[in-house]
Amino acid sequence: SQQGEEDPQALSIQEGENATMNCSYKTSINNLQWYRQNSGRGLVHLILIRSNEREKHSGRLRVTLDTSKKSSSLLITASRAADTASYFCATDGDTGGFKTIFGAGTRLFVKA
Amino acid sequence: SQTIHQWPATLVQPVGSPLSLECTVEGTSNPNLYWYRQAAGRGLQLLFYSVGIGQISSEVPQNLSASRPQDRQFILSSKKLLLSDSGFYLCAYGTSVRTQYFGPGTRLTVL
């Protein structure tokens, strides 16, 4: 079964607003990552949060992790049209560390 | 610096034809290598991964195969393509077990 599942599936906001995407997973993890994919391109790693961390920041990105609820959120503040992309969470799960399991993604559209 | 190359960018093939997609990595040694397939508007499906030369793990039984003839080369193949093989194929490498770095992808259309 799929390890990470994002919510919502699609999100449309105005430029300048904040965008929040959520991810839920099923098994214990060592870390959780967020990736971004522009249409027709490869994925780009955004941020990694370890299981013993609760919050992490990178520029306009803020990631939280709640291992008790098996969930994570990605907040993009002051969104820009260039943030339009799909965002995926990914976990290592019970994979021995070699594999990363990706969710189905949230498609974010930022209107200028 | 590390880079990953993947080609071709797009490919249109008839049903029953063979397939060979190549991925190469520069600037790192003994990376973990991965092949994913992505259906339109969907997440990534892990097809194969490799932790070393000649070591291939298959995640999904199907008519695809993978090989790693050199440390930084990963090849995805098929002897006979099916319509259901259409999709966006992504190669990735990981220098640690955590973060993966992706190539630009190959858009495969089987007609």
Coordinates of C-alpha atoms in Angstrom, one line a residue, chain B residues 31-97:
Chain B
P31 CA 25.4 5.5 -5.8
N32 CA 22.1 3.8 -5.2
L33 CA 20.2 4.0 -8.5
Y34 CA 16.5 3.9 -9.1
W35 CA 14.0 3.7 -11.9
Y36 CA 10.5 5.1 -11.4
R37 CA 7.5 5.3 -13.6
Q38 CA 4.9 8.1 -13.2
A39 CA 1.4 8.0 -14.8
A40 CA -0.1 11.3 -15.7
G41 CA -1.0 13.4 -12.7
R42 CA 0.0 10.6 -10.3
G43 CA 2.8 9.7 -7.9
L44 CA 5.9 7.7 -8.6
Q45 CA 6.0 3.9 -8.8
L46 CA 9.3 2.4 -8.0
L47 CA 10.3 -0.1 -10.7
F48 CA 13.9 -1.1 -9.9
Y49 CA 16.7 -0.1 -7.6
S50 CA 20.3 -1.0 -7.5
V51 CA 22.9 -0.7 -4.7
G52 CA 25.8 -1.8 -6.7
I53 CA 27.1 -3.1 -10.1
G54 CA 25.0 -6.1 -11.2
Q55 CA 22.7 -5.8 -8.2
I56 CA 19.1 -5.2 -9.3
S57 CA 16.0 -5.4 -7.1
S58 CA 12.7 -5.5 -8.9
E59 CA 9.6 -4.0 -7.2
V60 CA 7.0 -4.6 -9.8
P61 CA 6.7 -7.8 -11.9
Q62 CA 6.2 -6.8 -15.5
N63 CA 7.9 -7.0 -18.9
L64 CA 10.5 -4.5 -18.0
S65 CA 14.1 -5.2 -16.8
A66 CA 17.0 -3.2 -15.5
S67 CA 20.7 -3.6 -15.7
R68 CA 23.7 -1.9 -14.2
P69 CA 26.7 -2.7 -16.3
Q70 CA 28.9 0.0 -14.8
D71 CA 28.9 1.8 -11.4
R72 CA 27.2 4.9 -12.7
Q73 CA 25.1 3.5 -15.5
F74 CA 21.6 2.2 -15.2
I75 CA 19.6 0.9 -18.1
L76 CA 15.9 0.1 -18.3
S77 CA 14.8 -2.3 -21.0
S78 CA 12.0 -4.2 -22.5
K79 CA 11.9 -6.8 -25.2
K80 CA 8.3 -6.1 -26.2
L81 CA 6.5 -2.9 -25.2
L82 CA 2.9 -2.9 -24.2
L83 CA 0.4 -0.1 -24.4
S84 CA 0.4 0.0 -20.6
D85 CA 4.2 0.8 -20.6
S86 CA 3.4 4.4 -21.6
G87 CA 4.4 6.9 -19.0
F88 CA 7.0 9.2 -17.6
Y89 CA 10.2 7.3 -16.6
L90 CA 12.5 8.9 -14.1
C91 CA 15.9 7.8 -13.1
A92 CA 17.3 8.9 -9.7
Y93 CA 20.4 8.4 -7.6
G94 CA 21.0 8.6 -3.9
T95 CA 24.4 9.1 -2.4
S96 CA 23.0 8.4 1.0
V97 CA 20.0 6.3 1.8

